[in-house]
Coordinates of C-alpha atoms in Angstrom, one line a residue:
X1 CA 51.9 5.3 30.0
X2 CA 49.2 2.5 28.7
X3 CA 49.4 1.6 25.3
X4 CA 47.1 1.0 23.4
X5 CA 47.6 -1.8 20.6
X6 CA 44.9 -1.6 17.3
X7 CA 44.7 -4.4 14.7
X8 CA 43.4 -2.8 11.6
X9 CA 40.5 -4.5 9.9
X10 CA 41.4 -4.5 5.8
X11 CA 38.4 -4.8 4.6
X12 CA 39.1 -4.1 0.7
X13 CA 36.0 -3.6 -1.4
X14 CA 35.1 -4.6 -5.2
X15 CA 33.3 -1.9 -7.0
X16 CA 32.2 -2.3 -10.8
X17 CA 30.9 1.4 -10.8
X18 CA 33.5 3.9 -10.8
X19 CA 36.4 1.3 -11.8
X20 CA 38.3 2.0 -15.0
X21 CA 38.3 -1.1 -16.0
X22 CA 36.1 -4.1 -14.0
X23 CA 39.6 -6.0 -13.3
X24 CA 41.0 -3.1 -11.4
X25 CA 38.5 -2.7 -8.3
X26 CA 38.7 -0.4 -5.7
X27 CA 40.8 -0.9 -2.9
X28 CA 41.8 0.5 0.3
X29 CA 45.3 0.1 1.9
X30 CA 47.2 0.9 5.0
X31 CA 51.2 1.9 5.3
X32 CA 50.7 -1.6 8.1
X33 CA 47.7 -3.3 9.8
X34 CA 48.5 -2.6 12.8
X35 CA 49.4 0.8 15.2
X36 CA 50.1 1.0 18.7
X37 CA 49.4 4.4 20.2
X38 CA 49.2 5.9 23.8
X39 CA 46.0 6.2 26.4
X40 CA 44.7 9.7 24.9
X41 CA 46.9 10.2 21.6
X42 CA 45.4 10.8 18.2
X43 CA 46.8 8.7 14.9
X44 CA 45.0 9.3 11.7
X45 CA 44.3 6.0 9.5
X46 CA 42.5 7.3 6.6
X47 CA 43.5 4.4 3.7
X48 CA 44.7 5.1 0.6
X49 CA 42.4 4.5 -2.2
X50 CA 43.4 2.4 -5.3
X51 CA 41.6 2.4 -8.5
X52 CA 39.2 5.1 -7.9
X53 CA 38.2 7.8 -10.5
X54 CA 36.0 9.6 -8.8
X55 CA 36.1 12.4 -6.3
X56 CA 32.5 11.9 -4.9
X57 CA 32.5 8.9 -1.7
X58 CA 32.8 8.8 1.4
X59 CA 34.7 6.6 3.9
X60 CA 32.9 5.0 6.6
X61 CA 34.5 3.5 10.0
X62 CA 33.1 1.0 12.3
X63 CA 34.4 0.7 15.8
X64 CA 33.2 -2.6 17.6
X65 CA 34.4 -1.7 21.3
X66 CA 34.1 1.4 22.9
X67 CA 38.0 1.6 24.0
X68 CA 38.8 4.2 21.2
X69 CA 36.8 6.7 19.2
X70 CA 37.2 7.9 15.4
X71 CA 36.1 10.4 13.2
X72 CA 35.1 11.1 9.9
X73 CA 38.2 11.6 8.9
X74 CA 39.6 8.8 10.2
X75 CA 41.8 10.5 13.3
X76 CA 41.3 7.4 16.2
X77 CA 42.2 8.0 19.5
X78 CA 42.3 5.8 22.3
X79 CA 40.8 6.2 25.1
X80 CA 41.2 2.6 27.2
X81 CA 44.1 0.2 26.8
X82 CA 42.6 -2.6 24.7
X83 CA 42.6 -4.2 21.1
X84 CA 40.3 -3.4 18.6
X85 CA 39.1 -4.4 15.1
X86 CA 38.3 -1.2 13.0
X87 CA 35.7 -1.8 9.4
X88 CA 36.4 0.7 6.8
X89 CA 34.4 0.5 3.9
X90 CA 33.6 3.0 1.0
X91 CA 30.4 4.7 -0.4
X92 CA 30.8 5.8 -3.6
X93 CA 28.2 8.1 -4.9
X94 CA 27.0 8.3 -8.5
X95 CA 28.8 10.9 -10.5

């Protein structure tokens, strides 16, 4: 079967709203950043959120190829064989 080889895009944001205190911003992290996964087989890579005290955002991801698809919340799956960057930044509404 084809694999299919992802390089995760860590794109960690700073937030002053929301933070407990301004030197701890928000961040997202990933258990590695990168995952290899078969031609049709699903992988979730929701990040796990640092420093955030509030329950009110939303994750947003940001595929730049078309070899691999993603929901909103955050279950990929691949579709070509291919590499591919992956943005995932963080809206954090007012609470």
């Amino acid at each position: 079967m084809k694999k299919l080889l992802y390089f995760i895009l860590l794109l960690s944001l700073l937030f002053v709203c929301g933070c407990k205190d301004p030197k701890d911003p928000i961040t997202l992290t990933y258990e590695s950043s990168e995952i290899e996964i078969n031609v049709g087989e699903t992988v979730n890579i929701a990040p796990i959120i640092n420093n955030l005290t509030t329950e009110t955002y939303k994750l947003n991801y940001e595929l730049y190829d078309e070899i691999a698809v993603i929901d909103e919340e955050g279950n990929l799956t691949a579709i070509e064989e291919g590499i591919i960057d992956i943005v995932v930044t963080i809206d954090i509404e007012p609470s």
